Protein backbone atom coordinates (compact mmCIF):
# COMPACT_ATOMS: atom_id res chain seq x y z
CA UNK A 1 0.00 0.00 0.00
CA UNK A 2 2.80 2.37 0.85
CA UNK A 3 4.59 1.75 -2.44
CA UNK A 4 1.36 2.36 -4.34
CA UNK A 5 0.67 5.55 -2.44
CA UNK A 6 4.17 6.84 -3.08
CA UNK A 7 4.03 5.92 -6.74
CA UNK A 8 0.78 7.77 -7.41
CA UNK A 9 2.04 11.28 -6.55
CA UNK A 10 5.16 10.63 -8.63
CA UNK A 11 3.02 9.67 -11.62
CA UNK A 12 0.89 12.76 -11.08
CA UNK A 13 3.99 14.97 -11.01
CA UNK A 14 5.32 13.57 -14.29
CA UNK A 15 2.86 15.40 -16.63
CA UNK A 16 3.50 18.64 -14.72
CA UNK A 17 7.27 18.28 -15.19
CA UNK A 18 6.80 17.47 -18.88
CA UNK A 19 4.60 20.54 -19.27
CA UNK A 20 7.23 22.71 -17.62
CA UNK A 21 9.87 21.36 -19.97
CA UNK A 22 7.59 22.03 -22.95
CA UNK A 23 7.01 25.65 -21.95
CA UNK A 24 10.48 26.92 -23.04
CA UNK A 25 10.13 25.14 -26.38
CA UNK A 26 6.68 26.60 -26.87
CA UNK A 27 8.04 30.06 -26.09
CA UNK A 28 10.82 29.64 -28.66
CA UNK A 29 8.33 28.53 -31.32
CA UNK A 30 6.02 31.47 -30.60
CA UNK A 31 8.94 33.90 -30.70
CA UNK A 32 10.09 32.49 -34.04
CA UNK A 33 6.57 32.75 -35.49
CA UNK A 34 6.27 36.32 -34.22
CA UNK A 35 9.61 37.23 -35.81
CA UNK A 36 8.50 35.66 -39.09
CA UNK A 37 5.23 37.61 -38.93
CA UNK A 38 7.12 40.87 -38.42
CA UNK A 39 9.38 40.08 -41.38
CA UNK A 40 6.32 39.57 -43.58
CA UNK A 41 4.41 42.62 -42.35
CA UNK A 42 7.36 45.05 -42.17
CA UNK A 43 7.53 45.78 -45.94
CA UNK A 44 3.77 46.41 -46.06
CA UNK A 45 4.01 48.80 -43.12
CA UNK A 46 6.91 50.68 -44.70
CA UNK A 47 4.95 51.03 -47.96
CA UNK A 48 1.87 52.24 -46.09
CA UNK A 49 3.91 54.79 -44.10
CA UNK A 50 5.66 56.18 -47.18
CA UNK A 51 2.39 56.30 -49.14
CA UNK A 52 1.02 58.95 -46.75
CA UNK A 53 4.30 60.86 -46.48
CA UNK A 54 5.16 64.00 -48.45
CA UNK A 55 8.28 64.07 -50.64
CA UNK A 56 9.84 66.64 -48.30
CA UNK A 57 9.24 64.45 -45.24
CA UNK A 58 10.67 61.48 -47.11
CA UNK A 59 13.79 63.42 -48.10
CA UNK A 60 14.38 64.72 -44.58
CA UNK A 61 13.51 61.64 -42.52
CA UNK A 62 14.09 58.74 -44.86
CA UNK A 63 11.83 55.74 -45.54
CA UNK A 64 11.66 54.53 -41.91
CA UNK A 65 10.56 57.77 -40.24
CA UNK A 66 6.96 58.42 -39.27
CA UNK A 67 5.24 61.27 -41.13
CA UNK A 68 4.45 64.35 -39.01
CA UNK A 69 1.12 64.60 -40.86
CA UNK A 70 -0.83 62.49 -43.32
CA UNK A 71 -0.16 63.46 -46.94
CA UNK A 72 -2.82 62.15 -49.33
CA UNK A 73 -1.75 64.03 -52.46
CA UNK A 74 0.52 61.19 -53.61
CA UNK A 75 -2.36 58.69 -53.63
CA UNK A 76 -4.74 61.16 -55.29
CA UNK A 77 -2.21 62.17 -57.94
CA UNK A 78 -1.42 58.55 -58.79
CA UNK A 79 -5.12 57.63 -58.96
CA UNK A 80 -5.85 60.48 -61.37
CA UNK A 81 -2.70 60.07 -63.47
CA UNK A 82 -3.32 56.43 -64.43
CA UNK A 83 -7.14 56.47 -64.26
CA UNK A 84 -6.83 53.84 -61.58
CA UNK A 85 -10.57 53.31 -61.29
CA UNK A 86 -10.61 51.90 -64.84
CA UNK A 87 -7.59 49.69 -64.07
CA UNK A 88 -9.35 48.32 -60.99
CA UNK A 89 -12.45 47.54 -63.01
CA UNK A 90 -10.41 45.79 -65.72
CA UNK A 91 -8.62 43.65 -63.14
CA UNK A 92 -11.81 42.86 -61.25
CA UNK A 93 -13.93 41.88 -64.25
CA UNK A 94 -11.07 39.83 -65.71
CA UNK A 95 -10.22 38.03 -62.46
CA UNK A 96 -13.87 37.38 -61.56
CA UNK A 97 -14.75 36.05 -65.01
CA UNK A 98 -11.67 33.82 -65.11
CA UNK A 99 -12.42 32.49 -61.61
CA UNK A 100 -16.03 31.61 -62.49
CA UNK A 101 -15.27 30.08 -65.88
CA UNK A 102 -12.17 28.30 -64.58
CA UNK A 103 -14.13 26.66 -61.77
CA UNK A 104 -16.95 25.61 -64.14
CA UNK A 105 -14.52 24.13 -66.66
CA UNK A 106 -12.61 22.36 -63.88
CA UNK A 107 -15.86 20.84 -62.58
CA UNK A 108 -16.86 19.46 -65.98
CA UNK A 109 -13.39 18.08 -66.72
CA UNK A 110 -12.90 16.56 -63.28
CA UNK A 111 -16.39 15.03 -63.30
CA UNK A 112 -15.60 13.23 -66.55
CA UNK A 113 -12.14 12.12 -65.42
CA UNK A 114 -12.72 11.44 -61.73
CA UNK A 115 -16.29 10.11 -61.59
CA UNK A 116 -17.05 9.30 -65.23
CA UNK A 117 -13.73 7.43 -65.46
CA UNK A 118 -13.30 7.98 -69.20
CA UNK A 119 -10.76 5.89 -71.03
CA UNK A 120 -7.23 7.23 -71.02
CA UNK A 121 -7.87 9.51 -68.04
CA UNK A 122 -4.34 8.95 -66.78
CA UNK A 123 -2.94 10.49 -69.96
CA UNK A 124 -5.36 13.38 -69.66
CA UNK A 125 -4.11 14.03 -66.13
CA UNK A 126 -0.51 13.86 -67.34
CA UNK A 127 -1.41 16.40 -70.02
CA UNK A 128 -2.94 18.78 -67.47
CA UNK A 129 0.06 18.34 -65.16
CA UNK A 130 2.51 19.15 -67.97
CA UNK A 131 0.37 22.16 -68.93
CA UNK A 132 0.74 23.48 -65.38
CA UNK A 133 4.52 23.14 -65.58
CA UNK A 134 4.94 25.09 -68.83
CA UNK A 135 6.35 28.62 -68.31
CA UNK A 136 4.33 31.46 -69.77
CA UNK A 137 7.27 32.55 -71.91
CA UNK A 138 6.79 29.39 -73.99
CA UNK A 139 3.16 30.28 -74.65
CA UNK A 140 3.66 33.92 -75.66
CA UNK A 141 4.30 33.60 -79.40
CA UNK A 142 1.61 30.96 -80.18
CA UNK A 143 -0.97 32.85 -78.16
CA UNK A 144 0.07 36.15 -79.73
CA UNK A 145 -0.30 34.68 -83.22
CA UNK A 146 -3.69 33.12 -82.44
CA UNK A 147 -5.04 36.30 -80.84
CA UNK A 148 -3.95 38.33 -83.88
CA UNK A 149 -5.62 35.88 -86.25
CA UNK A 150 -8.82 35.84 -84.18
CA UNK A 151 -8.91 39.64 -83.84
CA UNK A 152 -8.72 39.45 -80.04
CA UNK A 153 -5.35 41.13 -79.54
CA UNK A 154 -5.43 44.06 -77.09
CA UNK A 155 -8.74 42.84 -75.69
CA UNK A 156 -9.75 41.68 -72.23
CA UNK A 157 -11.51 38.73 -73.88
CA UNK A 158 -8.16 37.29 -74.92
CA UNK A 159 -6.86 37.47 -71.35
CA UNK A 160 -10.05 35.84 -70.04
CA UNK A 161 -9.77 32.95 -72.51
CA UNK A 162 -6.05 32.39 -71.89
CA UNK A 163 -6.20 32.39 -68.12
CA UNK A 164 -9.43 30.41 -67.99
CA UNK A 165 -7.63 27.57 -69.77
CA UNK A 166 -4.49 27.95 -67.63
CA UNK A 167 -6.35 28.00 -64.33
CA UNK A 168 -8.71 25.21 -65.40
CA UNK A 169 -5.72 22.94 -66.08
CA UNK A 170 -4.71 23.20 -62.43
CA UNK A 171 -8.31 22.98 -61.23
CA UNK A 172 -8.94 19.85 -63.29
CA UNK A 173 -5.87 18.14 -61.88
CA UNK A 174 -6.86 19.02 -58.30
CA UNK A 175 -10.58 18.25 -58.56
CA UNK A 176 -9.98 14.94 -60.31
CA UNK A 177 -8.04 13.68 -57.30
CA UNK A 178 -10.94 14.80 -55.09
CA UNK A 179 -13.68 13.28 -57.24
CA UNK A 180 -11.87 9.95 -57.52
CA UNK A 181 -12.55 9.54 -53.78
CA UNK A 182 -16.14 10.76 -54.00
CA UNK A 183 -18.56 8.59 -51.95
CA UNK A 184 -20.12 6.06 -54.28
CA UNK A 185 -23.14 5.74 -51.97
CA UNK A 186 -24.30 9.23 -52.93
CA UNK A 187 -23.87 8.48 -56.63
CA UNK A 188 -25.78 5.20 -56.30
CA UNK A 189 -28.59 6.94 -54.43
CA UNK A 190 -28.88 9.58 -57.16
CA UNK A 191 -28.92 6.83 -59.78
CA UNK A 192 -31.71 5.01 -57.94
CA UNK A 193 -33.72 8.24 -57.83
CA UNK A 194 -33.46 8.44 -61.60
CA UNK A 195 -31.07 11.38 -61.76
CA UNK A 196 -29.09 11.74 -64.97
CA UNK A 197 -25.44 12.64 -65.27
CA UNK A 198 -25.95 16.41 -65.30
CA UNK A 199 -28.49 16.35 -62.46
CA UNK A 200 -26.15 14.20 -60.38
CA UNK A 201 -23.34 16.65 -61.05
CA UNK A 202 -25.19 19.82 -60.09
CA UNK A 203 -27.42 18.36 -57.35
CA UNK A 204 -25.00 15.98 -55.61
CA UNK A 205 -21.38 16.41 -56.60
CA UNK A 206 -21.16 20.21 -56.66
CA UNK A 207 -22.88 20.81 -53.27
CA UNK A 208 -20.67 18.21 -51.56
CA UNK A 209 -17.47 19.66 -53.05
CA UNK A 210 -18.46 23.30 -52.48
CA UNK A 211 -15.65 24.01 -49.94
CA UNK A 212 -13.03 22.85 -52.44
CA UNK A 213 -14.66 24.88 -55.20
CA UNK A 214 -14.57 27.94 -52.95
CA UNK A 215 -10.83 27.48 -52.47
CA UNK A 216 -10.33 27.16 -56.23
CA UNK A 217 -12.40 30.28 -56.89
CA UNK A 218 -10.37 32.32 -54.40
CA UNK A 219 -7.04 31.11 -55.75
CA UNK A 220 -8.08 31.67 -59.38
CA UNK A 221 -9.18 35.22 -58.61
CA UNK A 222 -5.98 36.18 -56.75
CA UNK A 223 -3.69 34.45 -59.25
CA UNK A 224 -5.34 36.19 -62.20
CA UNK A 225 -5.31 39.54 -60.39
CA UNK A 226 -1.54 39.29 -59.85
CA UNK A 227 -0.68 38.20 -63.39
CA UNK A 228 1.71 40.58 -65.12
CA UNK A 229 3.62 39.05 -68.04
CA UNK A 230 0.86 37.94 -70.40
CA UNK A 231 -1.37 41.00 -69.75
CA UNK A 232 1.68 43.19 -70.44
CA UNK A 233 2.07 41.53 -73.85
CA UNK A 234 -1.60 41.35 -74.84
CA UNK A 235 -2.98 44.60 -73.37
CA UNK A 236 -1.11 47.45 -75.03
CA UNK A 237 -3.71 50.21 -74.90
CA UNK A 238 -4.09 52.27 -71.75
CA UNK A 239 -7.84 51.65 -71.47
CA UNK A 240 -7.41 47.86 -71.29
CA UNK A 241 -4.51 47.66 -68.84
CA UNK A 242 -4.90 45.84 -65.53
CA UNK A 243 -3.53 46.97 -62.17
CA UNK A 244 -0.17 45.09 -62.28
CA UNK A 245 0.48 46.29 -65.83
CA UNK A 246 -0.29 49.91 -64.91
CA UNK A 247 2.03 49.69 -61.91
CA UNK A 248 4.83 48.11 -63.95
CA UNK A 249 4.58 50.63 -66.78
CA UNK A 250 4.76 53.60 -64.43
CA UNK A 251 7.79 52.35 -62.50
CA UNK A 252 10.08 53.86 -65.14
CA UNK A 253 8.30 57.20 -65.15
CA UNK A 254 10.69 59.96 -64.09
CA UNK A 255 7.80 61.89 -62.55
CA UNK A 256 7.21 59.09 -60.02
CA UNK A 257 8.90 59.91 -56.72
CA UNK A 258 9.36 57.47 -53.83
CA UNK A 259 6.14 58.45 -52.06
CA UNK A 260 4.01 58.12 -55.19
CA UNK A 261 5.63 54.76 -55.94
CA UNK A 262 4.71 53.61 -52.43
CA UNK A 263 1.18 54.93 -52.96
CA UNK A 264 0.88 52.94 -56.18
CA UNK A 265 2.11 49.77 -54.45
CA UNK A 266 -0.34 50.25 -51.57
CA UNK A 267 -3.33 50.85 -53.83
CA UNK A 268 -2.35 47.95 -56.06
CA UNK A 269 -2.12 45.36 -53.28
CA UNK A 270 -5.09 46.45 -51.16
CA UNK A 271 -7.87 44.98 -53.38
CA UNK A 272 -6.26 41.53 -53.44
CA UNK A 273 -5.71 41.65 -49.66
CA UNK A 274 -9.32 42.68 -49.05
CA UNK A 275 -10.58 39.90 -51.30
CA UNK A 276 -8.43 37.39 -49.44
CA UNK A 277 -9.67 38.61 -46.05
CA UNK A 278 -13.30 38.48 -47.19
CA UNK A 279 -12.96 34.89 -48.42
CA UNK A 280 -10.67 33.75 -45.60
CA UNK A 281 -13.45 31.67 -44.04
CA UNK A 282 -14.06 29.99 -47.39
CA UNK A 283 -10.40 28.99 -47.54
CA UNK A 284 -10.49 27.74 -43.96
CA UNK A 285 -13.61 25.65 -44.58
CA UNK A 286 -12.14 24.17 -47.75
CA UNK A 287 -8.85 23.23 -46.10
CA UNK A 288 -10.65 21.84 -43.03
CA UNK A 289 -13.01 19.78 -45.20
CA UNK A 290 -10.05 18.33 -47.07
CA UNK A 291 -8.27 17.48 -43.82
CA UNK A 292 -11.34 15.79 -42.35
CA UNK A 293 -11.85 13.79 -45.53
Coordinates of C-alpha atoms in Angstrom, one line a residue:
X1 CA 0.0 0.0 0.0
X2 CA 2.8 2.4 0.9
X3 CA 4.6 1.8 -2.4
X4 CA 1.4 2.4 -4.3
X5 CA 0.7 5.6 -2.4
X6 CA 4.2 6.8 -3.1
X7 CA 4.0 5.9 -6.7
X8 CA 0.8 7.8 -7.4
X9 CA 2.0 11.3 -6.5
X10 CA 5.2 10.6 -8.6
X11 CA 3.0 9.7 -11.6
X12 CA 0.9 12.8 -11.1
X13 CA 4.0 15.0 -11.0
X14 CA 5.3 13.6 -14.3
X15 CA 2.9 15.4 -16.6
X16 CA 3.5 18.6 -14.7
X17 CA 7.3 18.3 -15.2
X18 CA 6.8 17.5 -18.9
X19 CA 4.6 20.5 -19.3
X20 CA 7.2 22.7 -17.6
X21 CA 9.9 21.4 -20.0
X22 CA 7.6 22.0 -22.9
X23 CA 7.0 25.6 -21.9
X24 CA 10.5 26.9 -23.0
X25 CA 10.1 25.1 -26.4
X26 CA 6.7 26.6 -26.9
X27 CA 8.0 30.1 -26.1
X28 CA 10.8 29.6 -28.7
X29 CA 8.3 28.5 -31.3
X30 CA 6.0 31.5 -30.6
X31 CA 8.9 33.9 -30.7
X32 CA 10.1 32.5 -34.0
X33 CA 6.6 32.7 -35.5
X34 CA 6.3 36.3 -34.2
X35 CA 9.6 37.2 -35.8
X36 CA 8.5 35.7 -39.1
X37 CA 5.2 37.6 -38.9
X38 CA 7.1 40.9 -38.4
X39 CA 9.4 40.1 -41.4
X40 CA 6.3 39.6 -43.6
X41 CA 4.4 42.6 -42.3
X42 CA 7.4 45.0 -42.2
X43 CA 7.5 45.8 -45.9
X44 CA 3.8 46.4 -46.1
X45 CA 4.0 48.8 -43.1
X46 CA 6.9 50.7 -44.7
X47 CA 5.0 51.0 -48.0
X48 CA 1.9 52.2 -46.1
X49 CA 3.9 54.8 -44.1
X50 CA 5.7 56.2 -47.2
X51 CA 2.4 56.3 -49.1
X52 CA 1.0 58.9 -46.7
X53 CA 4.3 60.9 -46.5
X54 CA 5.2 64.0 -48.4
X55 CA 8.3 64.1 -50.6
X56 CA 9.8 66.6 -48.3
X57 CA 9.2 64.5 -45.2
X58 CA 10.7 61.5 -47.1
X59 CA 13.8 63.4 -48.1
X60 CA 14.4 64.7 -44.6
X61 CA 13.5 61.6 -42.5
X62 CA 14.1 58.7 -44.9
X63 CA 11.8 55.7 -45.5
X64 CA 11.7 54.5 -41.9
X65 CA 10.6 57.8 -40.2
X66 CA 7.0 58.4 -39.3
X67 CA 5.2 61.3 -41.1
X68 CA 4.4 64.4 -39.0
X69 CA 1.1 64.6 -40.9
X70 CA -0.8 62.5 -43.3
X71 CA -0.2 63.5 -46.9
X72 CA -2.8 62.1 -49.3
X73 CA -1.8 64.0 -52.5
X74 CA 0.5 61.2 -53.6
X75 CA -2.4 58.7 -53.6
X76 CA -4.7 61.2 -55.3
X77 CA -2.2 62.2 -57.9
X78 CA -1.4 58.6 -58.8
X79 CA -5.1 57.6 -59.0
X80 CA -5.9 60.5 -61.4
X81 CA -2.7 60.1 -63.5
X82 CA -3.3 56.4 -64.4
X83 CA -7.1 56.5 -64.3
X84 CA -6.8 53.8 -61.6
X85 CA -10.6 53.3 -61.3
X86 CA -10.6 51.9 -64.8
X87 CA -7.6 49.7 -64.1
X88 CA -9.4 48.3 -61.0
X89 CA -12.4 47.5 -63.0
X90 CA -10.4 45.8 -65.7
X91 CA -8.6 43.7 -63.1
X92 CA -11.8 42.9 -61.2
X93 CA -13.9 41.9 -64.2
X94 CA -11.1 39.8 -65.7
X95 CA -10.2 38.0 -62.5
X96 CA -13.9 37.4 -61.6
X97 CA -14.7 36.0 -65.0
X98 CA -11.7 33.8 -65.1
X99 CA -12.4 32.5 -61.6
X100 CA -16.0 31.6 -62.5
X101 CA -15.3 30.1 -65.9
X102 CA -12.2 28.3 -64.6
X103 CA -14.1 26.7 -61.8
X104 CA -16.9 25.6 -64.1
X105 CA -14.5 24.1 -66.7
X106 CA -12.6 22.4 -63.9
X107 CA -15.9 20.8 -62.6
X108 CA -16.9 19.5 -66.0
X109 CA -13.4 18.1 -66.7
X110 CA -12.9 16.6 -63.3
X111 CA -16.4 15.0 -63.3
X112 CA -15.6 13.2 -66.5
X113 CA -12.1 12.1 -65.4
X114 CA -12.7 11.4 -61.7
X115 CA -16.3 10.1 -61.6
X116 CA -17.1 9.3 -65.2
X117 CA -13.7 7.4 -65.5
X118 CA -13.3 8.0 -69.2
X119 CA -10.8 5.9 -71.0
X120 CA -7.2 7.2 -71.0
X121 CA -7.9 9.5 -68.0
X122 CA -4.3 9.0 -66.8
X123 CA -2.9 10.5 -70.0
X124 CA -5.4 13.4 -69.7
X125 CA -4.1 14.0 -66.1
X126 CA -0.5 13.9 -67.3
X127 CA -1.4 16.4 -70.0
X128 CA -2.9 18.8 -67.5
X129 CA 0.1 18.3 -65.2
X130 CA 2.5 19.1 -68.0
X131 CA 0.4 22.2 -68.9
X132 CA 0.7 23.5 -65.4
X133 CA 4.5 23.1 -65.6
X134 CA 4.9 25.1 -68.8
X135 CA 6.4 28.6 -68.3
X136 CA 4.3 31.5 -69.8
X137 CA 7.3 32.6 -71.9
X138 CA 6.8 29.4 -74.0
X139 CA 3.2 30.3 -74.7
X140 CA 3.7 33.9 -75.7
X141 CA 4.3 33.6 -79.4
X142 CA 1.6 31.0 -80.2
X143 CA -1.0 32.9 -78.2
X144 CA 0.1 36.2 -79.7
X145 CA -0.3 34.7 -83.2
X146 CA -3.7 33.1 -82.4
X147 CA -5.0 36.3 -80.8
X148 CA -3.9 38.3 -83.9
X149 CA -5.6 35.9 -86.3
X150 CA -8.8 35.8 -84.2
X151 CA -8.9 39.6 -83.8
X152 CA -8.7 39.5 -80.0
X153 CA -5.3 41.1 -79.5
X154 CA -5.4 44.1 -77.1
X155 CA -8.7 42.8 -75.7
X156 CA -9.8 41.7 -72.2
X157 CA -11.5 38.7 -73.9
X158 CA -8.2 37.3 -74.9
X159 CA -6.9 37.5 -71.3
X160 CA -10.1 35.8 -70.0
X161 CA -9.8 32.9 -72.5
X162 CA -6.1 32.4 -71.9
X163 CA -6.2 32.4 -68.1
X164 CA -9.4 30.4 -68.0
X165 CA -7.6 27.6 -69.8
X166 CA -4.5 28.0 -67.6
X167 CA -6.4 28.0 -64.3
X168 CA -8.7 25.2 -65.4
X169 CA -5.7 22.9 -66.1
X170 CA -4.7 23.2 -62.4
X171 CA -8.3 23.0 -61.2
X172 CA -8.9 19.8 -63.3
X173 CA -5.9 18.1 -61.9
X174 CA -6.9 19.0 -58.3
X175 CA -10.6 18.3 -58.6
X176 CA -10.0 14.9 -60.3
X177 CA -8.0 13.7 -57.3
X178 CA -10.9 14.8 -55.1
X179 CA -13.7 13.3 -57.2
X180 CA -11.9 10.0 -57.5
X181 CA -12.5 9.5 -53.8
X182 CA -16.1 10.8 -54.0
X183 CA -18.6 8.6 -52.0
X184 CA -20.1 6.1 -54.3
X185 CA -23.1 5.7 -52.0
X186 CA -24.3 9.2 -52.9
X187 CA -23.9 8.5 -56.6
X188 CA -25.8 5.2 -56.3
X189 CA -28.6 6.9 -54.4
X190 CA -28.9 9.6 -57.2
X191 CA -28.9 6.8 -59.8
X192 CA -31.7 5.0 -57.9
X193 CA -33.7 8.2 -57.8
X194 CA -33.5 8.4 -61.6
X195 CA -31.1 11.4 -61.8
X196 CA -29.1 11.7 -65.0
X197 CA -25.4 12.6 -65.3
X198 CA -26.0 16.4 -65.3
X199 CA -28.5 16.3 -62.5
X200 CA -26.2 14.2 -60.4
X201 CA -23.3 16.6 -61.0
X202 CA -25.2 19.8 -60.1
X203 CA -27.4 18.4 -57.4
X204 CA -25.0 16.0 -55.6
X205 CA -21.4 16.4 -56.6
X206 CA -21.2 20.2 -56.7
X207 CA -22.9 20.8 -53.3
X208 CA -20.7 18.2 -51.6
X209 CA -17.5 19.7 -53.1
X210 CA -18.5 23.3 -52.5
X211 CA -15.7 24.0 -49.9
X212 CA -13.0 22.9 -52.4
X213 CA -14.7 24.9 -55.2
X214 CA -14.6 27.9 -52.9
X215 CA -10.8 27.5 -52.5
X216 CA -10.3 27.2 -56.2
X217 CA -12.4 30.3 -56.9
X218 CA -10.4 32.3 -54.4
X219 CA -7.0 31.1 -55.7
X220 CA -8.1 31.7 -59.4
X221 CA -9.2 35.2 -58.6
X222 CA -6.0 36.2 -56.8
X223 CA -3.7 34.4 -59.3
X224 CA -5.3 36.2 -62.2
X225 CA -5.3 39.5 -60.4
X226 CA -1.5 39.3 -59.8
X227 CA -0.7 38.2 -63.4
X228 CA 1.7 40.6 -65.1
X229 CA 3.6 39.0 -68.0
X230 CA 0.9 37.9 -70.4
X231 CA -1.4 41.0 -69.7
X232 CA 1.7 43.2 -70.4
X233 CA 2.1 41.5 -73.9
X234 CA -1.6 41.4 -74.8
X235 CA -3.0 44.6 -73.4
X236 CA -1.1 47.4 -75.0
X237 CA -3.7 50.2 -74.9
X238 CA -4.1 52.3 -71.8
X239 CA -7.8 51.7 -71.5
X240 CA -7.4 47.9 -71.3
X241 CA -4.5 47.7 -68.8
X242 CA -4.9 45.8 -65.5
X243 CA -3.5 47.0 -62.2
X244 CA -0.2 45.1 -62.3
X245 CA 0.5 46.3 -65.8
X246 CA -0.3 49.9 -64.9
X247 CA 2.0 49.7 -61.9
X248 CA 4.8 48.1 -64.0
X249 CA 4.6 50.6 -66.8
X250 CA 4.8 53.6 -64.4
X251 CA 7.8 52.4 -62.5
X252 CA 10.1 53.9 -65.1
X253 CA 8.3 57.2 -65.1
X254 CA 10.7 60.0 -64.1
X255 CA 7.8 61.9 -62.5
X256 CA 7.2 59.1 -60.0
X257 CA 8.9 59.9 -56.7
X258 CA 9.4 57.5 -53.8
X259 CA 6.1 58.5 -52.1
X260 CA 4.0 58.1 -55.2
X261 CA 5.6 54.8 -55.9
X262 CA 4.7 53.6 -52.4
X263 CA 1.2 54.9 -53.0
X264 CA 0.9 52.9 -56.2
X265 CA 2.1 49.8 -54.5
X266 CA -0.3 50.3 -51.6
X267 CA -3.3 50.9 -53.8
X268 CA -2.3 48.0 -56.1
X269 CA -2.1 45.4 -53.3
X270 CA -5.1 46.4 -51.2
X271 CA -7.9 45.0 -53.4
X272 CA -6.3 41.5 -53.4
X273 CA -5.7 41.6 -49.7
X274 CA -9.3 42.7 -49.0
X275 CA -10.6 39.9 -51.3
X276 CA -8.4 37.4 -49.4
X277 CA -9.7 38.6 -46.0
X278 CA -13.3 38.5 -47.2
X279 CA -13.0 34.9 -48.4
X280 CA -10.7 33.7 -45.6
X281 CA -13.5 31.7 -44.0
X282 CA -14.1 30.0 -47.4
X283 CA -10.4 29.0 -47.5
X284 CA -10.5 27.7 -44.0
X285 CA -13.6 25.6 -44.6
X286 CA -12.1 24.2 -47.7
X287 CA -8.9 23.2 -46.1
X288 CA -10.7 21.8 -43.0
X289 CA -13.0 19.8 -45.2
X290 CA -10.1 18.3 -47.1
X291 CA -8.3 17.5 -43.8
X292 CA -11.3 15.8 -42.3
X293 CA -11.8 13.8 -45.5

